[in-house]
PDB file of C-alpha atoms and ligand atoms in Angstrom:
ATOM      1  CA  UNK A  24       0.000   0.000   0.000  1.00 72.00           C
ATOM      2  CA  UNK A  25       1.462   3.371  -1.044  1.00 78.00           C
ATOM      3  CA  UNK A  26       1.236   6.311   1.343  1.00 80.00           C
ATOM      4  CA  UNK A  27      -1.564   8.718   0.567  1.00 82.00           C
ATOM      5  CA  UNK A  28      -1.333  11.757  -1.679  1.00 91.00           C
ATOM      6  CA  UNK A  29      -3.968  13.309   0.582  1.00 92.00           C
ATOM      7  CA  UNK A  30      -3.556  17.077   0.759  1.00 91.00           C
ATOM      8  CA  UNK A  31      -0.803  17.178  -1.888  1.00 97.00           C
ATOM      9  CA  UNK A  32      -1.053  19.928  -4.490  1.00 98.00           C
ATOM     10  CA  UNK A  33      -0.928  18.518  -8.013  1.00 98.00           C
ATOM     11  CA  UNK A  34      -0.895  20.249 -11.424  1.00 98.00           C
ATOM     12  CA  UNK A  35      -1.812  18.173 -14.492  1.00 99.00           C
ATOM     13  CA  UNK A  36      -1.423  19.782 -17.928  1.00 98.00           C
ATOM     14  CA  UNK A  37      -3.441  18.609 -20.915  1.00 98.00           C
ATOM     15  CA  UNK A  38      -6.158  17.399 -18.570  1.00 98.00           C
ATOM     16  CA  UNK A  39      -9.406  18.331 -20.321  1.00 98.00           C
ATOM     17  CA  UNK A  40      -9.465  14.904 -21.988  1.00 96.00           C
ATOM     18  CA  UNK A  41      -7.648  11.620 -22.387  1.00 96.00           C
ATOM     19  CA  UNK A  42      -4.648  10.602 -20.311  1.00 98.00           C
ATOM     20  CA  UNK A  43      -4.417  13.913 -18.429  1.00 98.00           C
ATOM     21  CA  UNK A  44      -8.047  13.685 -17.352  1.00 98.00           C
ATOM     22  CA  UNK A  45      -7.439  10.082 -16.280  1.00 98.00           C
ATOM     23  CA  UNK A  46      -4.430  11.151 -14.191  1.00 98.00           C
ATOM     24  CA  UNK A  47      -6.423  13.995 -12.614  1.00 98.00           C
ATOM     25  CA  UNK A  48      -9.255  11.650 -11.619  1.00 98.00           C
ATOM     26  CA  UNK A  49      -6.996   8.978 -10.147  1.00 98.00           C
ATOM     27  CA  UNK A  50      -4.897  11.505  -8.180  1.00 98.00           C
ATOM     28  CA  UNK A  51      -7.982  13.356  -6.910  1.00 98.00           C
ATOM     29  CA  UNK A  52      -9.539  10.051  -5.766  1.00 97.00           C
ATOM     30  CA  UNK A  53      -6.357   9.538  -3.708  1.00 96.00           C
ATOM     31  CA  UNK A  54      -7.181  12.770  -1.863  1.00 96.00           C
ATOM     32  CA  UNK A  55      -4.935  15.181  -3.775  1.00 98.00           C
ATOM     33  CA  UNK A  56      -5.975  18.742  -4.602  1.00 98.00           C
ATOM     34  CA  UNK A  57      -5.704  18.737  -8.376  1.00 98.00           C
ATOM     35  CA  UNK A  58      -5.359  21.705 -10.741  1.00 98.00           C
ATOM     36  CA  UNK A  59      -6.156  20.764 -14.322  1.00 98.00           C
ATOM     37  CA  UNK A  60      -5.040  22.780 -17.329  1.00 98.00           C
ATOM     38  CA  UNK A  61      -5.596  22.990 -21.107  1.00 98.00           C
ATOM     39  CA  UNK A  62      -6.099  25.754 -23.668  1.00 98.00           C
ATOM     40  CA  UNK A  63      -9.880  25.633 -24.155  1.00 98.00           C
ATOM     41  CA  UNK A  64     -11.440  26.981 -20.952  1.00 98.00           C
ATOM     42  CA  UNK A  65     -15.052  25.903 -21.500  1.00 98.00           C
ATOM     43  CA  UNK A  66     -14.318  22.204 -21.910  1.00 98.00           C
ATOM     44  CA  UNK A  67     -11.764  22.329 -19.096  1.00 98.00           C
ATOM     45  CA  UNK A  68     -14.232  23.902 -16.667  1.00 98.00           C
ATOM     46  CA  UNK A  69     -16.906  21.358 -17.645  1.00 98.00           C
ATOM     47  CA  UNK A  70     -14.689  18.361 -16.850  1.00 98.00           C
ATOM     48  CA  UNK A  71     -13.511  20.006 -13.597  1.00 98.00           C
ATOM     49  CA  UNK A  72     -17.157  20.488 -12.599  1.00 98.00           C
ATOM     50  CA  UNK A  73     -17.818  16.815 -13.402  1.00 98.00           C
ATOM     51  CA  UNK A  74     -15.007  15.695 -11.085  1.00 98.00           C
ATOM     52  CA  UNK A  75     -16.128  18.102  -8.345  1.00 98.00           C
ATOM     53  CA  UNK A  76     -19.560  16.499  -8.716  1.00 98.00           C
ATOM     54  CA  UNK A  77     -17.933  13.270  -7.498  1.00 97.00           C
ATOM     55  CA  UNK A  78     -16.798  15.169  -4.377  1.00 98.00           C
ATOM     56  CA  UNK A  79     -13.219  15.586  -5.633  1.00 98.00           C
ATOM     57  CA  UNK A  80     -10.994  18.647  -5.164  1.00 98.00           C
ATOM     58  CA  UNK A  81     -10.397  19.732  -8.771  1.00 98.00           C
ATOM     59  CA  UNK A  82     -10.075  23.264 -10.190  1.00 98.00           C
ATOM     60  CA  UNK A  83      -9.564  24.417 -13.784  1.00 98.00           C
ATOM     61  CA  UNK A  84      -6.862  26.833 -14.966  1.00 98.00           C
ATOM     62  CA  UNK A  85      -6.704  27.595 -18.702  1.00 98.00           C
ATOM     63  CA  UNK A  86      -3.240  27.961 -20.232  1.00 98.00           C
ATOM     64  CA  UNK A  87      -1.006  27.154 -23.204  1.00 98.00           C
ATOM     65  CA  UNK A  88       2.097  25.155 -22.303  1.00 98.00           C
ATOM     66  CA  UNK A  89       3.952  26.427 -25.393  1.00 98.00           C
ATOM     67  CA  UNK A  90       3.708  30.040 -24.230  1.00 98.00           C
ATOM     68  CA  UNK A  91       6.135  31.187 -21.517  1.00 98.00           C
ATOM     69  CA  UNK A  92       3.936  33.957 -20.095  1.00 98.00           C
ATOM     70  CA  UNK A  93       0.883  31.704 -20.059  1.00 98.00           C
ATOM     71  CA  UNK A  94       2.750  28.937 -18.215  1.00 98.00           C
ATOM     72  CA  UNK A  95       4.131  31.333 -15.606  1.00 98.00           C
ATOM     73  CA  UNK A  96       0.711  32.857 -14.976  1.00 98.00           C
ATOM     74  CA  UNK A  97      -0.915  29.428 -14.758  1.00 98.00           C
ATOM     75  CA  UNK A  98       1.654  28.042 -12.321  1.00 98.00           C
ATOM     76  CA  UNK A  99       1.528  31.169 -10.127  1.00 98.00           C
ATOM     77  CA  UNK A 100      -2.269  30.996  -9.955  1.00 98.00           C
ATOM     78  CA  UNK A 101      -2.251  27.297  -9.030  1.00 98.00           C
ATOM     79  CA  UNK A 102       0.435  27.774  -6.374  1.00 98.00           C
ATOM     80  CA  UNK A 103      -1.423  30.721  -4.884  1.00 98.00           C
ATOM     81  CA  UNK A 104      -4.752  28.866  -4.730  1.00 98.00           C
ATOM     82  CA  UNK A 105      -3.386  25.494  -3.551  1.00 98.00           C
ATOM     83  CA  UNK A 106      -0.620  26.780  -1.252  1.00 97.00           C
ATOM     84  CA  UNK A 107       2.222  25.484  -3.452  1.00 98.00           C
ATOM     85  CA  UNK A 108       2.815  22.668  -5.947  1.00 98.00           C
ATOM     86  CA  UNK A 109       4.076  19.235  -4.853  1.00 98.00           C
ATOM     87  CA  UNK A 110       3.552  17.247  -8.046  1.00 98.00           C
ATOM     88  CA  UNK A 111       3.660  18.297 -11.710  1.00 98.00           C
ATOM     89  CA  UNK A 112       2.281  15.948 -14.357  1.00 99.00           C
ATOM     90  CA  UNK A 113       3.499  17.451 -17.634  1.00 99.00           C
ATOM     91  CA  UNK A 114       1.153  15.654 -20.001  1.00 98.00           C
ATOM     92  CA  UNK A 115      -0.134  18.166 -22.592  1.00 98.00           C
ATOM     93  CA  UNK A 116       0.679  17.043 -26.104  1.00 98.00           C
ATOM     94  CA  UNK A 117      -0.509  16.875 -29.689  1.00 97.00           C
ATOM     95  CA  UNK A 118       0.076  14.223 -32.332  1.00 95.00           C
ATOM     96  CA  UNK A 119      -0.832  15.489 -35.813  1.00 96.00           C
ATOM     97  CA  UNK A 120       0.375  13.249 -38.634  1.00 95.00           C
ATOM     98  CA  UNK A 121       2.494  14.194 -41.665  1.00 97.00           C
ATOM     99  CA  UNK A 122       5.004  12.274 -43.782  1.00 98.00           C
ATOM    100  CA  UNK A 123       8.492  13.633 -44.429  1.00 98.00           C
ATOM    101  CA  UNK A 124       7.318  14.872 -47.842  1.00 98.00           C
ATOM    102  CA  UNK A 125       4.444  16.791 -46.287  1.00 97.00           C
ATOM    103  CA  UNK A 126       5.907  18.210 -43.058  1.00 98.00           C
ATOM    104  CA  UNK A 127       6.624  21.930 -42.919  1.00 98.00           C
ATOM    105  CA  UNK A 128       8.986  23.755 -40.584  1.00 98.00           C
ATOM    106  CA  UNK A 129       5.873  25.210 -38.920  1.00 98.00           C
ATOM    107  CA  UNK A 130       4.504  21.690 -38.281  1.00 98.00           C
ATOM    108  CA  UNK A 131       7.821  20.750 -36.694  1.00 98.00           C
ATOM    109  CA  UNK A 132       7.939  23.877 -34.512  1.00 98.00           C
ATOM    110  CA  UNK A 133       4.345  23.440 -33.358  1.00 98.00           C
ATOM    111  CA  UNK A 134       4.806  19.820 -32.240  1.00 98.00           C
ATOM    112  CA  UNK A 135       8.207  20.380 -30.634  1.00 98.00           C
ATOM    113  CA  UNK A 136       6.903  23.619 -29.095  1.00 98.00           C
ATOM    114  CA  UNK A 137       3.983  21.994 -27.290  1.00 98.00           C
ATOM    115  CA  UNK A 138       5.378  18.537 -26.541  1.00 98.00           C
ATOM    116  CA  UNK A 139       9.029  19.242 -25.699  1.00 98.00           C
ATOM    117  CA  UNK A 140       9.372  22.965 -24.949  1.00 98.00           C
ATOM    118  CA  UNK A 141       6.067  22.782 -23.064  1.00 98.00           C
ATOM    119  CA  UNK A 142       7.522  20.252 -20.621  1.00 98.00           C
ATOM    120  CA  UNK A 143      10.621  22.398 -20.085  1.00 99.00           C
ATOM    121  CA  UNK A 144       8.577  25.558 -19.480  1.00 99.00           C
ATOM    122  CA  UNK A 145       6.250  23.833 -17.003  1.00 99.00           C
ATOM    123  CA  UNK A 146       9.075  22.220 -15.033  1.00 98.00           C
ATOM    124  CA  UNK A 147      11.010  25.499 -14.890  1.00 98.00           C
ATOM    125  CA  UNK A 148       7.973  27.506 -13.745  1.00 98.00           C
ATOM    126  CA  UNK A 149       7.128  24.942 -11.038  1.00 98.00           C
ATOM    127  CA  UNK A 150      10.687  24.743  -9.674  1.00 98.00           C
ATOM    128  CA  UNK A 151      10.367  27.298  -6.832  1.00 98.00           C
ATOM    129  CA  UNK A 152       7.301  25.451  -5.528  1.00 98.00           C
ATOM    130  CA  UNK A 153       8.684  21.930  -6.008  1.00 98.00           C
ATOM    131  CA  UNK A 154      11.767  23.025  -4.023  1.00 97.00           C
ATOM    132  CA  UNK A 155       9.550  24.042  -1.109  1.00 97.00           C
ATOM    133  CA  UNK A 156       7.562  20.799  -1.210  1.00 95.00           C
ATOM    134  CA  UNK A 157       8.302  18.045   1.295  1.00 84.00           C
ATOM    135  CA  UNK A 158       9.198  15.973  -1.722  1.00 88.00           C
ATOM    136  CA  UNK A 159       8.788  17.285  -5.254  1.00 97.00           C
ATOM    137  CA  UNK A 160       7.704  15.013  -8.075  1.00 98.00           C
ATOM    138  CA  UNK A 161       7.610  15.549 -11.851  1.00 98.00           C
ATOM    139  CA  UNK A 162       6.035  13.008 -14.181  1.00 99.00           C
ATOM    140  CA  UNK A 163       6.342  13.539 -17.935  1.00 99.00           C
ATOM    141  CA  UNK A 164       4.014  11.881 -20.443  1.00 98.00           C
ATOM    142  CA  UNK A 165       6.311  10.791 -23.271  1.00 98.00           C
ATOM    143  CA  UNK A 166       5.458   7.896 -25.648  1.00 98.00           C
ATOM    144  CA  UNK A 167       6.821   4.658 -27.049  1.00 98.00           C
ATOM    145  CA  UNK A 168       6.867   6.543 -30.404  1.00 98.00           C
ATOM    146  CA  UNK A 169      10.269   8.170 -30.692  1.00 98.00           C
ATOM    147  CA  UNK A 170      12.090   6.831 -27.620  1.00 98.00           C
ATOM    148  CA  UNK A 171      11.484   3.172 -28.592  1.00 98.00           C
ATOM    149  CA  UNK A 172       9.580   2.827 -31.884  1.00 98.00           C
ATOM    150  CA  UNK A 173       8.855   4.656 -35.126  1.00 97.00           C
ATOM    151  CA  UNK A 174       5.671   5.055 -37.175  1.00 95.00           C
ATOM    152  CA  UNK A 175       5.262   6.661 -40.633  1.00 97.00           C
ATOM    153  CA  UNK A 176       3.853  10.182 -40.266  1.00 97.00           C
ATOM    154  CA  UNK A 177       5.221  10.843 -36.817  1.00 98.00           C
ATOM    155  CA  UNK A 178       8.848  11.882 -37.333  1.00 98.00           C
ATOM    156  CA  UNK A 179       8.257  15.255 -35.668  1.00 98.00           C
ATOM    157  CA  UNK A 180       6.163  13.702 -32.894  1.00 98.00           C
ATOM    158  CA  UNK A 181       8.737  10.977 -32.236  1.00 98.00           C
ATOM    159  CA  UNK A 182      11.481  13.603 -32.057  1.00 98.00           C
ATOM    160  CA  UNK A 183       9.452  15.592 -29.518  1.00 99.00           C
ATOM    161  CA  UNK A 184       8.832  12.557 -27.299  1.00 98.00           C
ATOM    162  CA  UNK A 185      12.495  11.514 -27.390  1.00 98.00           C
ATOM    163  CA  UNK A 186      13.450  15.133 -26.598  1.00 99.00           C
ATOM    164  CA  UNK A 187      11.414  14.944 -23.388  1.00 99.00           C
ATOM    165  CA  UNK A 188      13.579  12.033 -22.224  1.00 98.00           C
ATOM    166  CA  UNK A 189      16.838  13.790 -23.096  1.00 98.00           C
ATOM    167  CA  UNK A 190      15.619  16.777 -21.086  1.00 98.00           C
ATOM    168  CA  UNK A 191      14.582  14.517 -18.208  1.00 99.00           C
ATOM    169  CA  UNK A 192      17.980  12.859 -17.744  1.00 98.00           C
ATOM    170  CA  UNK A 193      19.848  16.111 -17.120  1.00 98.00           C
ATOM    171  CA  UNK A 194      16.940  17.624 -15.194  1.00 98.00           C
ATOM    172  CA  UNK A 195      16.996  14.581 -12.890  1.00 98.00           C
ATOM    173  CA  UNK A 196      20.587  15.362 -11.885  1.00 98.00           C
ATOM    174  CA  UNK A 197      19.933  19.069 -11.348  1.00 98.00           C
ATOM    175  CA  UNK A 198      16.685  18.461  -9.420  1.00 98.00           C
ATOM    176  CA  UNK A 199      18.184  15.765  -7.196  1.00 98.00           C
ATOM    177  CA  UNK A 200      19.918  18.514  -5.199  1.00 97.00           C
ATOM    178  CA  UNK A 201      16.462  19.597  -4.036  1.00 97.00           C
ATOM    179  CA  UNK A 202      15.109  16.086  -3.439  1.00 97.00           C
ATOM    180  CA  UNK A 203      12.879  16.427  -6.517  1.00 98.00           C
ATOM    181  CA  UNK A 204      12.472  13.409  -8.791  1.00 98.00           C
ATOM    182  CA  UNK A 205      11.502  13.439 -12.468  1.00 98.00           C
ATOM    183  CA  UNK A 206      10.396  10.346 -14.384  1.00 99.00           C
ATOM    184  CA  UNK A 207       8.424   9.559 -17.531  1.00 99.00           C
ATOM    185  CA  UNK A 208       5.537   7.315 -18.503  1.00 99.00           C
ATOM    186  CA  UNK A 209       5.755   5.976 -22.076  1.00 98.00           C
ATOM    187  CA  UNK A 210       2.224   4.988 -23.159  1.00 98.00           C
ATOM    188  CA  UNK A 211       1.602   2.658 -26.049  1.00 97.00           C
ATOM    189  CA  UNK A 212      -1.772   3.118 -27.752  1.00 94.00           C
ATOM    190  CA  UNK A 213      -4.275   4.396 -25.208  1.00 96.00           C
ATOM    191  CA  UNK A 214      -7.975   4.866 -25.921  1.00 94.00           C
ATOM    192  CA  UNK A 215      -8.381   8.646 -25.746  1.00 90.00           C
ATOM    193  CA  UNK A 216     -10.303  11.227 -27.742  1.00 85.00           C
ATOM    194  CA  UNK A 217      -7.079  12.127 -29.528  1.00 81.00           C
ATOM    195  CA  UNK A 218      -6.516   8.495 -30.548  1.00 82.00           C
ATOM    196  CA  UNK A 219     -10.132   7.941 -31.587  1.00 87.00           C
ATOM    197  CA  UNK A 220      -9.777  10.948 -33.918  1.00 87.00           C
ATOM    198  CA  UNK A 221      -7.402   8.794 -35.988  1.00 85.00           C
ATOM    199  CA  UNK A 222     -10.248   6.493 -37.043  1.00 88.00           C
ATOM    200  CA  UNK A 223     -11.548   3.016 -36.269  1.00 90.00           C
ATOM    201  CA  UNK A 224      -9.229   1.333 -38.800  1.00 90.00           C
ATOM    202  CA  UNK A 225      -6.189   2.712 -36.944  1.00 87.00           C
ATOM    203  CA  UNK A 226      -7.630   1.684 -33.562  1.00 89.00           C
ATOM    204  CA  UNK A 227      -8.348  -1.881 -34.792  1.00 89.00           C
ATOM    205  CA  UNK A 228      -4.920  -2.356 -36.378  1.00 87.00           C
ATOM    206  CA  UNK A 229      -3.187  -1.117 -33.242  1.00 88.00           C
ATOM    207  CA  UNK A 230      -5.195  -3.406 -30.945  1.00 90.00           C
ATOM    208  CA  UNK A 231      -4.240  -6.359 -33.161  1.00 91.00           C
ATOM    209  CA  UNK A 232      -0.527  -5.560 -32.682  1.00 92.00           C
ATOM    210  CA  UNK A 233      -0.706  -5.640 -28.863  1.00 95.00           C
ATOM    211  CA  UNK A 234       0.070  -8.984 -27.148  1.00 96.00           C
ATOM    212  CA  UNK A 235      -2.538  -8.214 -24.442  1.00 95.00           C
ATOM    213  CA  UNK A 236      -5.021  -7.718 -27.350  1.00 92.00           C
ATOM    214  CA  UNK A 237      -6.513  -4.432 -26.221  1.00 93.00           C
ATOM    215  CA  UNK A 238      -5.615  -0.775 -26.257  1.00 95.00           C
ATOM    216  CA  UNK A 239      -4.692   0.786 -22.941  1.00 97.00           C
ATOM    217  CA  UNK A 240      -7.046   2.764 -20.704  1.00 97.00           C
ATOM    218  CA  UNK A 241      -6.203   6.169 -19.302  1.00 98.00           C
ATOM    219  CA  UNK A 242      -6.174   4.583 -15.842  1.00 98.00           C
ATOM    220  CA  UNK A 243      -3.426   2.181 -16.979  1.00 98.00           C
ATOM    221  CA  UNK A 244      -1.212   5.250 -17.409  1.00 98.00           C
ATOM    222  CA  UNK A 245      -2.549   7.147 -14.389  1.00 98.00           C
ATOM    223  CA  UNK A 246      -1.641   4.387 -11.917  1.00 98.00           C
ATOM    224  CA  UNK A 247       1.941   4.307 -13.224  1.00 98.00           C
ATOM    225  CA  UNK A 248       2.102   8.096 -12.785  1.00 98.00           C
ATOM    226  CA  UNK A 249       0.664   7.675  -9.292  1.00 98.00           C
ATOM    227  CA  UNK A 250       3.518   5.321  -8.375  1.00 97.00           C
ATOM    228  CA  UNK A 251       6.125   7.820  -9.629  1.00 98.00           C
ATOM    229  CA  UNK A 252       4.382  10.511  -7.518  1.00 98.00           C
ATOM    230  CA  UNK A 253       4.394   8.426  -4.352  1.00 96.00           C
ATOM    231  CA  UNK A 254       6.704   8.922  -1.396  1.00 95.00           C
ATOM    232  CA  UNK A 255       7.828   5.303  -1.832  1.00 96.00           C
ATOM    233  CA  UNK A 256       9.266   6.079  -5.308  1.00 97.00           C
ATOM    234  CA  UNK A 257      11.700   8.579  -3.793  1.00 96.00           C
ATOM    235  CA  UNK A 258      14.871   6.730  -4.918  1.00 97.00           C
ATOM    236  CA  UNK A 259      13.686   6.544  -8.532  1.00 98.00           C
ATOM    237  CA  UNK A 260      14.623   9.383 -10.866  1.00 98.00           C
ATOM    238  CA  UNK A 261      15.470   9.956 -14.525  1.00 98.00           C
ATOM    239  CA  UNK A 262      13.712   6.725 -15.527  1.00 98.00           C
ATOM    240  CA  UNK A 263      11.045   5.851 -18.052  1.00 98.00           C
ATOM    241  CA  UNK A 264       8.341   3.209 -17.837  1.00 98.00           C
ATOM    242  CA  UNK A 265       6.738   1.664 -20.926  1.00 98.00           C
ATOM    243  CA  UNK A 266       3.012   0.909 -20.438  1.00 98.00           C
ATOM    244  CA  UNK A 267       1.886  -0.659 -23.711  1.00 98.00           C
ATOM    245  CA  UNK A 268       0.360  -4.119 -23.197  1.00 98.00           C
ATOM    246  CA  UNK A 269       3.580  -5.600 -24.594  1.00 97.00           C
ATOM    247  CA  UNK A 270       3.287  -3.770 -27.936  1.00 97.00           C
ATOM    248  CA  UNK A 271       7.023  -3.147 -28.386  1.00 97.00           C
ATOM    249  CA  UNK A 272       7.963  -6.796 -27.721  1.00 97.00           C
ATOM    250  CA  UNK A 273       7.105  -8.880 -30.846  1.00 95.00           C
ATOM    251  CA  UNK A 274      10.018  -9.371 -33.269  1.00 93.00           C
ATOM    252  CA  UNK A 275       7.589 -10.011 -36.139  1.00 90.00           C
ATOM    253  CA  UNK A 276       3.888 -10.516 -36.863  1.00 88.00           C
ATOM    254  CA  UNK A 277       4.531 -14.258 -36.516  1.00 91.00           C
ATOM    255  CA  UNK A 278       5.188 -13.695 -32.805  1.00 93.00           C
ATOM    256  CA  UNK A 279       1.585 -12.588 -32.383  1.00 90.00           C
ATOM    257  CA  UNK A 280       0.008 -15.505 -34.248  1.00 83.00           C
TER     258      UNK A 280
HETATM  259  P1  NAP B 330      -5.915  14.186 -26.043  1.00 65.17           P
HETATM  260  O1  NAP B 330      -7.056  13.331 -25.634  1.00 65.17           O
HETATM  261  O2  NAP B 330      -5.924  14.835 -27.406  1.00 65.17           O
HETATM  262  O3  NAP B 330      -5.726  15.338 -24.938  1.00 65.17           O
HETATM  263  C1  NAP B 330      -4.718  16.298 -25.074  1.00 65.17           C
HETATM  264  C2  NAP B 330      -4.853  17.327 -23.978  1.00 65.17           C
HETATM  265  O4  NAP B 330      -3.783  18.271 -24.107  1.00 65.17           O
HETATM  266  C3  NAP B 330      -6.141  18.131 -24.059  1.00 65.17           C
HETATM  267  O5  NAP B 330      -6.545  18.445 -22.758  1.00 65.17           O
HETATM  268  C4  NAP B 330      -5.718  19.381 -24.801  1.00 65.17           C
HETATM  269  O6  NAP B 330      -6.644  20.427 -24.532  1.00 65.17           O
HETATM  270  C5  NAP B 330      -4.338  19.600 -24.179  1.00 65.17           C
HETATM  271  N1  NAP B 330      -3.416  20.441 -24.956  1.00 65.17           N
HETATM  272  C6  NAP B 330      -3.053  20.297 -26.256  1.00 65.17           C
HETATM  273  N2  NAP B 330      -2.209  21.282 -26.595  1.00 65.17           N
HETATM  274  C7  NAP B 330      -2.027  22.054 -25.486  1.00 65.17           C
HETATM  275  C8  NAP B 330      -1.267  23.216 -25.214  1.00 65.17           C
HETATM  276  N3  NAP B 330      -0.539  23.844 -26.154  1.00 65.17           N
HETATM  277  N4  NAP B 330      -1.298  23.728 -23.945  1.00 65.17           N
HETATM  278  C9  NAP B 330      -2.043  23.118 -22.988  1.00 65.17           C
HETATM  279  N5  NAP B 330      -2.788  22.028 -23.187  1.00 65.17           N
HETATM  280  C10 NAP B 330      -2.779  21.508 -24.437  1.00 65.17           C
HETATM  281  O7  NAP B 330      -4.531  13.427 -25.985  1.00 65.17           O
HETATM  282  P2  NAP B 330      -4.065  12.111 -25.194  1.00 65.17           P
HETATM  283  O8  NAP B 330      -4.179  10.984 -26.127  1.00 65.17           O
HETATM  284  O9  NAP B 330      -4.681  12.046 -23.852  1.00 65.17           O
HETATM  285  O10 NAP B 330      -2.500  12.448 -25.047  1.00 65.17           O
HETATM  286  C11 NAP B 330      -1.987  13.049 -23.854  1.00 65.17           C
HETATM  287  C12 NAP B 330      -0.486  12.872 -23.825  1.00 65.17           C
HETATM  288  O11 NAP B 330      -0.182  11.478 -23.924  1.00 65.17           O
HETATM  289  C13 NAP B 330       0.253  13.546 -24.981  1.00 65.17           C
HETATM  290  O12 NAP B 330       1.468  14.084 -24.515  1.00 65.17           O
HETATM  291  C14 NAP B 330       0.511  12.414 -25.952  1.00 65.17           C
HETATM  292  O13 NAP B 330       1.637  12.642 -26.754  1.00 65.17           O
HETATM  293  C15 NAP B 330       0.739  11.271 -24.978  1.00 65.17           C
HETATM  294  N6  NAP B 330       0.523   9.937 -25.553  1.00 65.17           N
HETATM  295  C16 NAP B 330      -0.734   9.534 -25.921  1.00 65.17           C
HETATM  296  C17 NAP B 330      -0.902   8.246 -26.437  1.00 65.17           C
HETATM  297  C18 NAP B 330      -2.245   7.710 -26.828  1.00 65.17           C
HETATM  298  O14 NAP B 330      -2.294   6.572 -27.333  1.00 65.17           O
HETATM  299  N7  NAP B 330      -3.328   8.389 -26.608  1.00 65.17           N
HETATM  300  C19 NAP B 330       0.215   7.416 -26.613  1.00 65.17           C
HETATM  301  C20 NAP B 330       1.468   7.879 -26.240  1.00 65.17           C
HETATM  302  C21 NAP B 330       1.601   9.138 -25.690  1.00 65.17           C
HETATM  303  P3  NAP B 330      -6.718  21.781 -25.422  1.00 65.17           P
HETATM  304  O15 NAP B 330      -6.761  21.361 -26.862  1.00 65.17           O
HETATM  305  O16 NAP B 330      -7.941  22.478 -24.946  1.00 65.17           O
HETATM  306  O17 NAP B 330      -5.488  22.567 -25.102  1.00 65.17           O
END
């Protein structure tokens, strides 16, 4: 049994849907005070109200993780309202598709700006508060795509997700001085709104390539993040955990037959 996150102040970015919303719900059900963030305020407030309807402590703060001023304002508002920040789940991300022939420099900058620079900006803005926390925790949402695997159409996305891990390894050393840990979850294919937008054919083909024969749930990722956030994970930093139903394991299609 892990010690409780009761009373801890948690910020989850990209939490108006999908994995971020799953993390927010699981952490709030553990007794944490959870600030959720995303760009579109109306949807964000609606999901926060839904979680509060379950009796959970969840508040919405709109912000864009790719924008320095927006991130600083968001983090300051959360820290002010929740009396600090103990745990940052840097989860906001986008995954538009484009082959090497199609990709523009603007596509590249947008994906790297949100997925990689966004993590850096959020960690940096949270640092003063994480330093004051009893124990500070950062959990990044990376991906198997980039750090472990490749997929046509996601060169820019894969680069952004690998960049998060390169950032994490040096950050882990710098943050260790303040007893702050930083680790990453690497989801496989998880059933979220973003994934469903890619169409049923994509969803079916992905499920068929997973040894456990199903796509992941947002809770599958949230419970891994919860472990990284726990007091008991205090000697674990700069590490990444693949949560993919075994998807990266088969050497060939024959292995799945
Ligand atoms: P999703 O359902 O599309 O949700 C993405 C969330 O991020 C939304 O709340 C979105 O809200 C927010 N967001 C996007 N751009 C933002 C920005 N610039 N600033 C702040 N918030 C922003 O996506 P998901 O599938 O849950 O993915 C979440 C994370 O998991 C991403 O980092 C993704 O790369 C990673 N991941 C997902 C899978 C998967 O299979 N689903 C697999 C591996 C990794 P707004 O649009 O309102 O801002």
